[in-house]
Every structure is written in C-alpha cells, then in structure tokens.
Amino acid sequence: MDKTQLQLSFQSYFNNMGGDIQWNRLSLPMEIHSVLKGDYLFQQGDSIKRFYFLHTGLVRYVSLSHEGKEYTQTFAKGPRIIGSTRAMVHETPVLFGIQALEDSLILSYSWKDFFQQMRQDKGFLECYCHFLEHIFIIKEEKESAFAKDSAEKRYLDFCADYPELKDKLPQQQIASYLSITPVALSRIRQRLKRA
C-alpha cells in the first residue's frame, strides 16, 4: 500500500465519525512505522511528540510497576488512533509502552504541527471530540467494572469484547489486563468449562 492510500485510510477513519474535514489544510509529511509482533512502538518513559494511527494490526498498552510487574492497560485493534494524549500535550515522558501483538502498520504525524494545521478546521475538531468521548466512556466503564464486577464477570466481558484474543494471548497478559493473577484466571477458566 502506498503513502497516498495510507493517508486516505487515515482520513477515512475521521470522516466516518461524521465531520466535514478540509484535509487540504494538512500538508505535513506522514511517517510510516512497521512494528513487528513483540516489538514496541515506544516504551514507558520515552518522550513522544507524535500522533499515531494504527492502520492495521493489534497492540497492547503495557505499564511496568517499580518492582517490574507488568500490567496490560488495554488492547487496540486497527484502524484507530493510539498513543498518549498526556505525553503529546504536556511533552512529558509516556506512562506506558505500546507493544505489537501482531505485525502492525502505524502512521504518525508530529503532534504540534498536525494540531497547528488542523485546529482551525471545525469538522476535524468535532471528530476529535467524538474520539475523545469514546475513549473516556470506555475508561469510565472499565473503572466501574473493576469497582463492581467479579473477576469472572470481567473475564466474560473481555471474551465478549475481544473474542479473537482469549485463546491467542498468553494467560499472563489477559490476567494482568483483568488485574488478577494467572492462577486466578486459570481457576476461572476451569470453572467456566465445568459449568
């Protein structure tokens, strides 16, 4: 796929959110990143100043505790925007890494330059607001589930949300996403098989 087709894919992602965006405002060069399965787009603590679009592939957001314990924050499947709003906006080190769970093709633009060119476009701002609303809703629902739902219910929700991942990912990654131990996840799976 050539650069023009990739740019059209990026534009289509936003256009599908319902805005009438004047893409002729965007004159920045786009970078293309091929991230192989297991590799990182960036790691926790890196400085990132780019706006990323996952064209194809599957990634996870992963954090490490001070003790070195790994925690999977979320999964993202293309096409969609990925990255750290906090790191882009405040120019601070990122709080998590993004690891490819399958070979992934990612596009990026310099965030400051991209936003400088697009912030005058009402259609783009509407679409970006819709995207941020979507992210906040998902975050709110996940936080509520951790407060109210059992580990088994969270696992069943994970299976419904990511049916293609339940048998594909290492048990440790799923367990860390659910905030339980791999042993607890194994027990839940055995219980569900017996039921």
XYZ file of N, CA, C and O in Angstrom:
780
model
N 0.853 -1.188 0.000
C 0.000 0.000 0.000
C 0.892 1.242 0.000
O 1.817 1.340 0.799
N 0.618 2.187 -0.897
C 1.460 3.373 -0.973
C 0.995 4.444 0.014
O -0.058 4.330 0.643
N 1.806 5.502 0.108
C 1.549 6.558 1.102
C 0.205 7.235 0.889
O -0.488 7.567 1.852
N -0.168 7.438 -0.362
C -1.447 8.102 -0.651
C -2.612 7.269 -0.129
O -3.533 7.806 0.501
N -2.566 5.965 -0.337
C -3.628 5.082 0.159
C -3.667 5.081 1.689
O -4.743 5.053 2.284
N -2.495 5.117 2.306
C -2.442 5.154 3.770
C -3.032 6.455 4.306
O -3.770 6.457 5.295
N -2.725 7.570 3.649
C -3.301 8.856 4.060
C -4.815 8.840 3.902
O -5.542 9.348 4.766
N -5.303 8.229 2.832
C -6.747 8.131 2.626
C -7.398 7.278 3.713
O -8.504 7.575 4.171
N -6.716 6.229 4.151
C -7.228 5.394 5.238
C -7.334 6.197 6.535
O -8.329 6.114 7.258
N -6.312 6.988 6.822
C -6.302 7.862 7.999
C -7.462 8.852 7.933
O -8.217 9.023 8.889
N -7.642 9.480 6.773
C -8.715 10.457 6.601
C -10.085 9.800 6.705
O -11.008 10.355 7.311
N -10.215 8.604 6.153
C -11.485 7.876 6.201
C -11.888 7.560 7.637
O -13.074 7.624 7.992
N -10.904 7.242 8.477
C -11.175 6.954 9.886
C -11.896 8.143 10.533
O -12.901 7.975 11.228
N -11.388 9.340 10.304
C -12.015 10.537 10.876
C -13.335 10.859 10.179
O -14.315 11.206 10.829
N -13.353 10.740 8.864
C -14.580 11.061 8.124
C -15.745 10.182 8.558
O -16.896 10.621 8.562
N -15.469 8.952 8.952
C -16.522 8.033 9.410
C -17.142 8.465 10.736
O -18.188 7.959 11.132
N -16.490 9.399 11.438
C -17.056 9.923 12.679
C -18.028 11.066 12.418
O -18.591 11.623 13.349
N -18.189 11.436 11.141
C -19.256 12.380 10.804
C -18.870 13.810 10.579
O -19.735 14.658 10.438
N -17.594 14.128 10.524
C -17.223 15.527 10.296
C -16.952 15.814 8.828
O -16.655 14.921 8.053
N -17.083 17.065 8.468
C -16.750 17.503 7.110
C -15.392 18.190 7.204
O -15.293 19.393 7.399
N -14.334 17.384 7.093
C -12.971 17.868 7.334
C -12.330 18.344 6.030
O -12.415 17.678 5.006
N -11.683 19.491 6.109
C -10.953 20.043 4.959
C -9.510 19.533 5.028
O -8.629 20.191 5.579
N -9.277 18.365 4.446
C -7.961 17.724 4.548
C -6.881 18.473 3.768
O -5.691 18.216 3.988
N -7.266 19.397 2.906
C -6.248 20.163 2.180
C -5.441 21.067 3.115
O -4.398 21.580 2.729
N -5.928 21.261 4.350
C -5.158 22.026 5.343
C -3.902 21.276 5.777
O -2.950 21.866 6.251
N -3.941 19.937 5.669
C -2.857 19.094 6.172
C -1.779 18.934 5.102
O -2.002 18.297 4.077
N -0.623 19.527 5.355
C 0.468 19.453 4.385
C 1.722 18.807 4.975
O 2.793 18.894 4.396
N 1.578 18.168 6.136
C 2.731 17.576 6.821
C 3.137 16.245 6.210
O 2.293 15.510 5.712
N 4.424 15.923 6.300
C 4.830 14.582 5.887
C 4.373 13.555 6.930
O 4.431 13.793 8.137
N 3.888 12.438 6.454
C 3.441 11.340 7.311
C 4.579 10.326 7.410
O 5.232 10.033 6.420
N 4.812 9.814 8.611
C 5.798 8.741 8.774
C 5.070 7.405 8.847
O 3.944 7.322 9.354
N 5.721 6.369 8.350
C 5.164 5.018 8.382
C 6.069 4.151 9.242
O 7.290 4.147 9.069
N 5.460 3.435 10.190
C 6.213 2.564 11.102
C 5.683 1.136 10.946
O 4.497 0.894 11.157
N 6.559 0.225 10.609
C 6.203 -1.200 10.600
C 6.736 -1.783 11.900
O 7.948 -1.801 12.127
N 5.832 -2.210 12.772
C 6.226 -2.743 14.076
C 5.916 -4.235 14.091
O 4.755 -4.635 13.951
N 6.952 -5.035 14.243
C 6.790 -6.483 14.220
C 6.218 -6.998 15.532
O 6.399 -6.380 16.598
N 5.549 -8.130 15.461
C 4.971 -8.766 16.650
C 6.034 -8.881 17.745
O 7.143 -9.345 17.498
N 5.685 -8.404 18.940
C 6.593 -8.457 20.083
C 7.412 -7.198 20.276
O 7.912 -6.940 21.371
N 7.568 -6.390 19.217
C 8.341 -5.149 19.320
C 7.466 -4.021 19.863
O 6.243 -4.107 19.856
N 8.136 -2.955 20.304
C 7.450 -1.796 20.875
C 7.483 -0.621 19.909
O 8.515 -0.343 19.293
N 6.362 0.078 19.795
C 6.322 1.352 19.086
C 7.095 2.383 19.902
O 7.893 3.147 19.383
N 6.840 2.400 21.199
C 7.616 3.180 22.166
C 7.488 2.492 23.522
O 6.605 1.668 23.716
N 8.396 2.835 24.429
C 8.401 2.200 25.748
C 8.098 3.220 26.836
O 8.267 4.428 26.636
N 7.655 2.704 27.971
C 7.362 3.542 29.133
C 8.583 4.411 29.432
O 9.708 3.933 29.460
N 8.350 5.703 29.640
C 9.432 6.636 29.942
C 9.972 7.374 28.734
O 10.688 8.365 28.875
N 9.635 6.909 27.522
C 10.087 7.608 26.312
C 9.376 8.951 26.182
O 8.282 9.143 26.706
N 10.010 9.851 25.457
C 9.360 11.111 25.091
C 8.772 10.928 23.703
O 9.496 10.559 22.780
N 7.475 11.144 23.578
C 6.854 11.037 22.263
C 6.136 12.346 21.954
O 5.499 12.932 22.813
N 6.285 12.770 20.745
C 5.654 14.021 20.319
C 4.886 13.787 19.030
O 4.714 14.697 18.234
N 4.446 12.538 18.852
C 3.798 12.187 17.600
C 2.375 11.691 17.841
O 2.052 11.158 18.898
N 1.564 11.893 16.832
C 0.161 11.496 16.790
C 0.115 10.221 15.953
O 0.458 10.236 14.775
N -0.275 9.083 16.580
C -0.180 7.773 15.927
C -1.547 7.242 15.485
O -2.534 7.388 16.205
N -1.543 6.592 14.342
C -2.734 5.945 13.806
C -2.378 4.499 13.473
O -1.507 4.239 12.643
N -3.028 3.578 14.157
C -2.827 2.148 13.916
C -3.659 1.770 12.691
O -4.872 1.626 12.781
N -3.004 1.646 11.559
C -3.698 1.332 10.303
C -4.165 -0.120 10.315
O -5.341 -0.410 10.108
N -3.247 -1.037 10.551
C -3.578 -2.459 10.679
C -2.754 -3.053 11.803
O -1.643 -2.615 12.073
N -3.326 -4.062 12.438
C -2.593 -4.755 13.494
C -3.311 -4.707 14.824
O -4.454 -4.248 14.927
N -2.608 -5.180 15.833
C -3.134 -5.286 17.192
C -2.016 -4.946 18.150
O -0.897 -5.456 18.014
N -2.304 -4.064 19.116
C -1.296 -3.657 20.099
C -1.891 -3.702 21.497
O -3.107 -3.779 21.668
N -0.993 -3.675 22.470
C -1.441 -3.515 23.852
C -0.670 -2.372 24.491
O 0.476 -2.099 24.150
N -1.347 -1.685 25.414
C -0.715 -0.658 26.231
C -0.239 -1.375 27.485
O -1.043 -2.005 28.174
N 1.050 -1.258 27.788
C 1.611 -2.015 28.904
C 2.439 -1.104 29.807
O 3.224 -0.296 29.343
N 2.186 -1.234 31.132
C 2.926 -0.466 32.139
C 3.736 -1.419 32.993
O 3.327 -2.560 33.224
N 4.851 -0.917 33.512
C 5.660 -1.678 34.455
C 5.655 -0.964 35.796
O 5.856 0.258 35.858
N 5.423 -1.718 36.861
C 5.485 -1.133 38.209
C 6.950 -0.913 38.579
O 7.859 -1.378 37.883
N 7.186 -0.236 39.705
C 8.556 -0.015 40.185
C 9.253 -1.346 40.464
O 10.470 -1.452 40.379
N 8.458 -2.365 40.805
C 9.010 -3.694 41.081
C 9.206 -4.519 39.807
O 9.676 -5.649 39.859
N 8.806 -3.965 38.673
C 8.968 -4.667 37.401
C 7.782 -5.538 37.013
O 7.849 -6.289 36.041
N 6.665 -5.434 37.744
C 5.471 -6.210 37.400
C 4.777 -5.553 36.210
O 4.577 -4.342 36.176
N 4.397 -6.393 35.247
C 3.778 -5.918 34.020
C 2.260 -5.846 34.171
O 1.654 -6.736 34.745
N 1.687 -4.774 33.632
C 0.241 -4.586 33.683
C -0.257 -4.175 32.298
O 0.203 -3.177 31.734
N -1.174 -4.942 31.732
C -1.770 -4.602 30.438
C -2.953 -3.678 30.683
O -3.932 -4.067 31.307
N -2.844 -2.444 30.210
C -3.900 -1.462 30.429
C -5.067 -1.657 29.478
O -6.220 -1.577 29.880
N -4.756 -1.848 28.200
C -5.819 -2.031 27.210
C -5.241 -2.641 25.950
O -4.023 -2.750 25.793
N -6.141 -3.030 25.063
C -5.778 -3.547 23.749
C -6.372 -2.618 22.699
O -7.423 -2.013 22.923
N -5.718 -2.513 21.566
C -6.236 -1.689 20.471
C -6.018 -2.411 19.152
O -4.920 -2.922 18.907
N -7.070 -2.440 18.349
C -7.015 -3.079 17.037
C -7.267 -2.020 15.975
O -8.134 -1.163 16.126
N -6.477 -2.069 14.903
C -6.616 -1.090 13.839
C -7.883 -1.296 13.040
O -8.423 -2.387 13.013
N -8.423 -0.245 12.453
C -7.874 1.114 12.433
C -8.362 1.944 13.625
O -9.531 1.899 13.965
N -7.446 2.679 14.220
C -7.786 3.609 15.303
C -6.575 4.428 15.716
O -5.442 4.077 15.431
N -6.836 5.518 16.409
C -5.782 6.365 16.949
C -5.219 5.665 18.188
O -5.965 5.111 19.000
N -3.906 5.698 18.350
C -3.267 5.157 19.546
C -2.238 6.169 20.048
O -1.885 7.099 19.337
N -1.761 5.973 21.260
C -0.709 6.827 21.800
C -1.090 7.412 23.137
O -2.021 6.952 23.796
N -0.364 8.436 23.536
C -0.564 9.074 24.836
C -0.880 10.550 24.649
O -0.003 11.336 24.269
N -2.122 10.918 24.933
C -2.515 12.330 24.860
C -1.696 13.144 25.849
O -1.226 14.240 25.540
N -1.524 12.601 27.050
C -0.764 13.301 28.102
C 0.643 13.631 27.637
O 1.115 14.759 27.780
N 1.330 12.654 27.076
C 2.717 12.862 26.637
C 2.794 13.862 25.489
O 3.714 14.681 25.439
N 1.821 13.813 24.575
C 1.816 14.743 23.435
C 1.561 16.172 23.892
O 2.265 17.097 23.509
N 0.528 16.333 24.698
C 0.089 17.677 25.074
C 1.053 18.337 26.058
O 1.411 19.505 25.914
N 1.484 17.561 27.080
C 2.342 18.143 28.121
C 3.832 17.960 27.855
O 4.656 18.468 28.622
N 4.170 17.211 26.791
C 5.561 16.934 26.456
C 6.301 16.340 27.652
O 7.376 16.800 28.051
N 5.678 15.308 28.233
C 6.257 14.596 29.360
C 6.475 13.130 28.955
O 5.849 12.655 28.010
N 7.344 12.416 29.672
C 7.562 11.003 29.332
C 6.258 10.208 29.420
O 5.405 10.477 30.273
N 6.109 9.255 28.533
C 4.895 8.460 28.469
C 4.853 7.470 29.639
O 5.896 6.977 30.092
N 3.649 7.203 30.163
C 3.475 6.369 31.352
C 3.337 4.889 31.030
O 3.211 4.067 31.935
N 3.338 4.530 29.748
C 3.171 3.137 29.339
C 3.890 2.942 28.007
O 4.276 3.908 27.342
N 4.060 1.684 27.624
C 4.593 1.368 26.310
C 3.483 0.821 25.436
O 2.433 0.412 25.931
N 3.713 0.824 24.130
C 2.790 0.178 23.207
C 3.547 -0.933 22.493
O 4.548 -0.675 21.817
N 3.065 -2.173 22.703
C 3.698 -3.364 22.140
C 2.784 -3.986 21.086
O 1.581 -4.152 21.316
N 3.364 -4.362 19.952
C 2.604 -5.029 18.897
C 2.366 -6.490 19.286
O 3.297 -7.203 19.636
N 1.102 -6.924 19.234
C 0.755 -8.323 19.483
C 0.667 -9.099 18.175
O 0.563 -10.326 18.185
N 0.692 -8.371 17.066
C 0.838 -8.944 15.733
C 1.506 -7.876 14.883
O 1.558 -6.712 15.283
N 2.064 -8.262 13.763
C 2.711 -7.281 12.898
C 1.728 -6.139 12.636
O 0.572 -6.376 12.280
N 2.189 -4.904 12.830
C 1.302 -3.742 12.767
C 1.903 -2.649 11.892
O 3.113 -2.432 11.891
N 1.021 -1.961 11.181
C 1.425 -0.828 10.351
C 0.828 0.424 10.983
O -0.389 0.527 11.165
N 1.710 1.362 11.344
C 1.311 2.542 12.101
C 1.782 3.795 11.365
O 2.913 3.851 10.884
N 0.903 4.785 11.278
C 1.227 6.067 10.656
C 1.377 7.103 11.756
O 0.771 6.974 12.824
N 2.155 8.142 11.502
C 2.260 9.193 12.519
C 2.572 10.542 11.899
O 3.105 10.636 10.793
N 2.186 11.569 12.655
C 2.487 12.960 12.325
C 3.043 13.621 13.584
O 2.703 13.234 14.703
N 3.847 14.644 13.393
C 4.257 15.477 14.523
C 2.988 16.086 15.125
O 2.207 16.731 14.415
N 2.750 15.848 16.430
C 1.503 16.303 17.047
C 1.345 17.824 16.985
O 0.310 18.329 16.581
N 2.375 18.565 17.376
C 2.258 20.032 17.424
C 1.936 20.594 16.042
O 1.055 21.431 15.884
N 2.668 20.128 15.049
C 2.458 20.641 13.698
C 1.101 20.199 13.154
O 0.400 20.981 12.498
N 0.726 18.951 13.432
C -0.564 18.442 12.976
C -1.697 19.270 13.573
O -2.582 19.747 12.872
N -1.654 19.470 14.901
C -2.736 20.202 15.550
C -2.751 21.666 15.126
O -3.811 22.260 14.977
N -1.565 22.239 14.917
C -1.486 23.628 14.453
C -2.210 23.788 13.113
O -2.941 24.757 12.904
N -2.039 22.820 12.220
C -2.673 22.907 10.904
C -4.168 22.582 10.963
O -4.950 23.159 10.216
N -4.574 21.668 11.857
C -5.952 21.179 11.840
C -6.876 21.853 12.848
O -8.087 21.702 12.765
N -6.345 22.617 13.788
C -7.207 23.152 14.851
C -8.203 24.195 14.370
O -9.177 24.485 15.054
N -7.966 24.773 13.208
C -8.914 25.743 12.660
C -10.068 25.065 11.921
O -11.002 25.724 11.505
N -9.965 23.736 11.751
C -10.981 23.009 10.993
C -12.054 22.475 11.944
O -11.799 21.584 12.749
N -13.256 23.049 11.847
C -14.349 22.682 12.753
C -14.706 21.198 12.635
O -14.949 20.514 13.636
N -14.706 20.665 11.424
C -15.025 19.249 11.222
C -14.040 18.339 11.918
O -14.428 17.354 12.553
N -12.759 18.664 11.821
C -11.753 17.853 12.495
C -11.928 17.920 14.006
O -11.880 16.889 14.694
N -12.130 19.114 14.549
C -12.284 19.253 15.999
C -13.500 18.472 16.497
O -13.444 17.854 17.570
N -14.591 18.468 15.729
C -15.774 17.683 16.116
C -15.438 16.193 16.158
O -15.801 15.497 17.102
N -14.741 15.726 15.136
C -14.369 14.303 15.093
C -13.422 13.945 16.237
O -13.560 12.891 16.862
N -12.468 14.819 16.502
C -11.512 14.550 17.577
C -12.242 14.525 18.925
O -11.943 13.692 19.783
N -13.215 15.391 19.099
C -14.028 15.372 20.327
C -14.795 14.056 20.451
O -14.861 13.471 21.533
N -15.366 13.568 19.349
C -16.072 12.280 19.370
C -15.122 11.155 19.765
O -15.476 10.267 20.547
N -13.912 11.188 19.219
C -12.921 10.165 19.548
C -12.592 10.211 21.045
O -12.562 9.170 21.715
N -12.343 11.410 21.575
C -12.009 11.530 22.996
C -13.188 11.106 23.871
O -12.988 10.443 24.905
N -14.405 11.449 23.483
C -15.589 10.994 24.228
C -15.620 9.472 24.294
O -15.871 8.891 25.349
N -15.370 8.836 23.155
C -15.367 7.371 23.082
C -14.335 6.779 24.054
O -14.623 5.832 24.789
N -13.129 7.363 24.067
C -12.064 6.881 24.961
C -12.481 7.058 26.426
O -12.298 6.157 27.250
N -13.051 8.215 26.771
C -13.465 8.460 28.157
C -14.571 7.500 28.585
O -14.592 7.032 29.722
N -15.509 7.205 27.688
C -16.593 6.274 28.013
C -16.040 4.884 28.290
O -16.407 4.237 29.279
N -15.135 4.417 27.446
C -14.520 3.095 27.657
C -13.780 3.067 28.993
O -13.896 2.109 29.763
N -13.021 4.129 29.287
C -12.262 4.201 30.541
C -13.212 4.184 31.745
O -12.979 3.474 32.729
N -14.292 4.943 31.658
C -15.271 5.003 32.743
C -15.917 3.637 32.974
O -16.080 3.198 34.123
N -16.275 2.957 31.879
C -16.894 1.634 32.005
C -15.923 0.619 32.607
O -16.311 -0.207 33.431
N -14.647 0.695 32.202
C -13.655 -0.239 32.750
C -13.449 0.011 34.244
O -13.396 -0.929 35.045
N -13.346 1.271 34.644
C -13.172 1.591 36.064
C -14.376 1.123 36.881
O -14.224 0.606 37.988
N -15.575 1.300 36.334
C -16.779 0.838 37.018
C -16.778 -0.677 37.168
O -17.123 -1.211 38.227
N -16.364 -1.384 36.126
C -16.310 -2.854 36.175
C -15.334 -3.329 37.250
O -15.621 -4.285 37.976
N -14.190 -2.648 37.387
C -13.230 -3.049 38.409
C -13.778 -2.815 39.811
O -13.464 -3.555 40.739
N -14.603 -1.790 39.949
C -15.175 -1.497 41.266
C -16.339 -2.416 41.608
O -16.541 -2.764 42.768
N -17.121 -2.839 40.612
C -18.391 -3.524 40.885
C -18.426 -4.999 40.504
O -19.171 -5.766 41.100
N -17.675 -5.398 39.474
C -17.833 -6.748 38.923
C -16.805 -7.725 39.483
O -15.688 -7.343 39.841
N -17.203 -8.976 39.508
C -16.287 -10.041 39.921
C -15.242 -10.257 38.825
O -15.427 -9.855 37.668
N -14.160 -10.942 39.181
C -13.125 -11.263 38.194
C -13.709 -12.130 37.079
O -13.360 -11.959 35.909
N -14.613 -13.036 37.431
C -15.228 -13.894 36.417
C -16.040 -13.065 35.420
O -15.966 -13.265 34.212
N -16.807 -12.112 35.920
C -17.611 -11.241 35.038
C -16.696 -10.408 34.141
O -16.963 -10.238 32.947
N -15.599 -9.907 34.698
C -14.652 -9.121 33.899
C -14.036 -9.991 32.801
O -13.836 -9.535 31.677
N -13.754 -11.259 33.131
C -13.201 -12.169 32.125
C -14.228 -12.428 31.019
O -13.891 -12.406 29.830
N -15.481 -12.651 31.391
C -16.528 -12.878 30.390
C -16.714 -11.649 29.496
O -16.915 -11.771 28.287
N -16.624 -10.461 30.091
C -16.715 -9.225 29.304
C -15.522 -9.110 28.349
O -15.681 -8.693 27.195
N -14.335 -9.480 28.831
C -13.149 -9.476 27.973
C -13.367 -10.407 26.773
O -13.074 -10.045 25.634
N -13.895 -11.602 27.038
C -14.150 -12.577 25.962
C -15.164 -12.040 24.955
O -15.045 -12.292 23.749
N -16.157 -11.287 25.445
C -17.162 -10.700 24.544
C -16.560 -9.542 23.739
O -16.854 -9.390 22.548
N -15.727 -8.738 24.389
C -15.135 -7.577 23.719
C -14.022 -7.962 22.747
O -13.827 -7.312 21.726
N -13.253 -9.004 23.110
C -12.093 -9.415 22.310
C -12.134 -10.925 22.060
O -11.254 -11.661 22.503
N -13.155 -11.431 21.357
C -13.290 -12.883 21.184
C -12.090 -13.522 20.493
O -11.749 -14.670 20.777
N -11.417 -12.755 19.639
C -10.279 -13.308 18.915
C -9.012 -13.395 19.771
O -8.028 -14.018 19.371
N -9.031 -12.778 20.968
C -7.827 -12.733 21.797
C -7.791 -13.775 22.911
O -6.717 -14.119 23.391
N -8.955 -14.275 23.322
C -8.985 -15.118 24.530
C -8.127 -16.372 24.420
O -7.574 -16.825 25.406
N -7.990 -16.915 23.212
C -7.161 -18.107 23.027
C -5.839 -17.791 22.346
O -5.015 -18.677 22.136
N -5.630 -16.526 22.018
C -4.449 -16.114 21.254
C -3.349 -15.541 22.145
O -2.168 -15.702 21.860
N -3.749 -14.870 23.221
C -2.780 -14.177 24.074
C -2.262 -15.073 25.192
O -2.980 -15.953 25.673
N -1.038 -14.809 25.659
C -0.557 -15.518 26.847
C -1.473 -15.221 28.044
O -1.978 -14.105 28.192
N -1.669 -16.217 28.865
C -2.553 -16.085 30.033
C -2.130 -14.918 30.916
O -2.970 -14.218 31.482
N -0.824 -14.685 31.032
C -0.320 -13.611 31.892
C -0.815 -12.247 31.417
O -1.149 -11.389 32.225
N -0.870 -12.031 30.092
C -1.317 -10.736 29.568
C -2.801 -10.508 29.850
O -3.212 -9.409 30.218
N -3.595 -11.555 29.679
C -5.035 -11.432 29.966
C -5.246 -11.194 31.458
O -6.020 -10.327 31.863
N -4.529 -11.951 32.286
C -4.665 -11.812 33.741
C -4.283 -10.401 34.183
O -4.979 -9.798 35.010
N -3.203 -9.855 33.619
C -2.784 -8.517 34.034
C -3.806 -7.467 33.601
O -4.053 -6.499 34.309
N -4.441 -7.682 32.446
C -5.498 -6.774 31.990
C -6.689 -6.809 32.950
O -7.324 -5.786 33.211
N -6.982 -8.002 33.493
C -8.109 -8.167 34.419
C -7.739 -7.844 35.861
O -8.589 -7.880 36.742
N -6.452 -7.540 36.103
C -5.933 -7.278 37.453
C -6.106 -8.478 38.383
O -6.492 -8.324 39.541
N -5.821 -9.653 37.853
C -5.815 -10.871 38.663
C -4.545 -11.642 38.336
O -3.828 -11.300 37.388
N -4.271 -12.677 39.111
C -3.093 -13.490 38.847
C -3.400 -14.513 37.760
O -4.568 -14.885 37.566
N -2.381 -15.025 37.071
C -2.610 -16.096 36.100
C -3.262 -17.331 36.729
O -4.073 -18.005 36.092
N -2.939 -17.596 38.001
C -3.548 -18.740 38.706
C -5.048 -18.512 38.868
O -5.863 -19.418 38.627
N -5.433 -17.304 39.252
C -6.857 -16.982 39.405
C -7.573 -17.085 38.062
O -8.702 -17.596 37.987
N -6.929 -16.650 36.998
C -7.532 -16.748 35.665
C -7.714 -18.212 35.274
O -8.748 -18.594 34.732
N -6.734 -19.031 35.572
C -6.829 -20.460 35.265
C -8.013 -21.095 35.989
O -8.763 -21.887 35.404
N -8.207 -20.716 37.249
C -9.349 -21.241 38.025
C -10.678 -20.812 37.405
O -11.621 -21.605 37.332
N -10.758 -19.546 36.986
C -11.992 -19.041 36.366
C -12.276 -19.835 35.083
O -13.407 -20.281 34.869
N -11.252 -20.048 34.277
C -11.453 -20.783 33.028
C -11.911 -22.227 33.293
O -12.797 -22.732 32.613
N -11.318 -22.854 34.290
C -11.711 -24.240 34.616
C -13.145 -24.284 35.118
O -13.920 -25.179 34.757
N -13.518 -23.303 35.947
C -14.875 -23.252 36.463
C -15.896 -23.067 35.343
O -16.941 -23.694 35.330
N -15.564 -22.200 34.390
C -16.462 -21.960 33.261
C -16.590 -23.188 32.359
O -17.655 -23.449 31.813
N -15.507 -23.934 32.205
C -15.551 -25.153 31.394
C -16.473 -26.199 32.025
O -17.177 -26.916 31.343
N -16.443 -26.271 33.369
C -17.271 -27.258 34.083
C -18.744 -26.856 34.070
O -19.612 -27.712 34.137
N -19.000 -25.554 34.006
C -20.391 -25.055 34.115
C -21.219 -25.359 32.882
O -20.778 -25.612 31.821
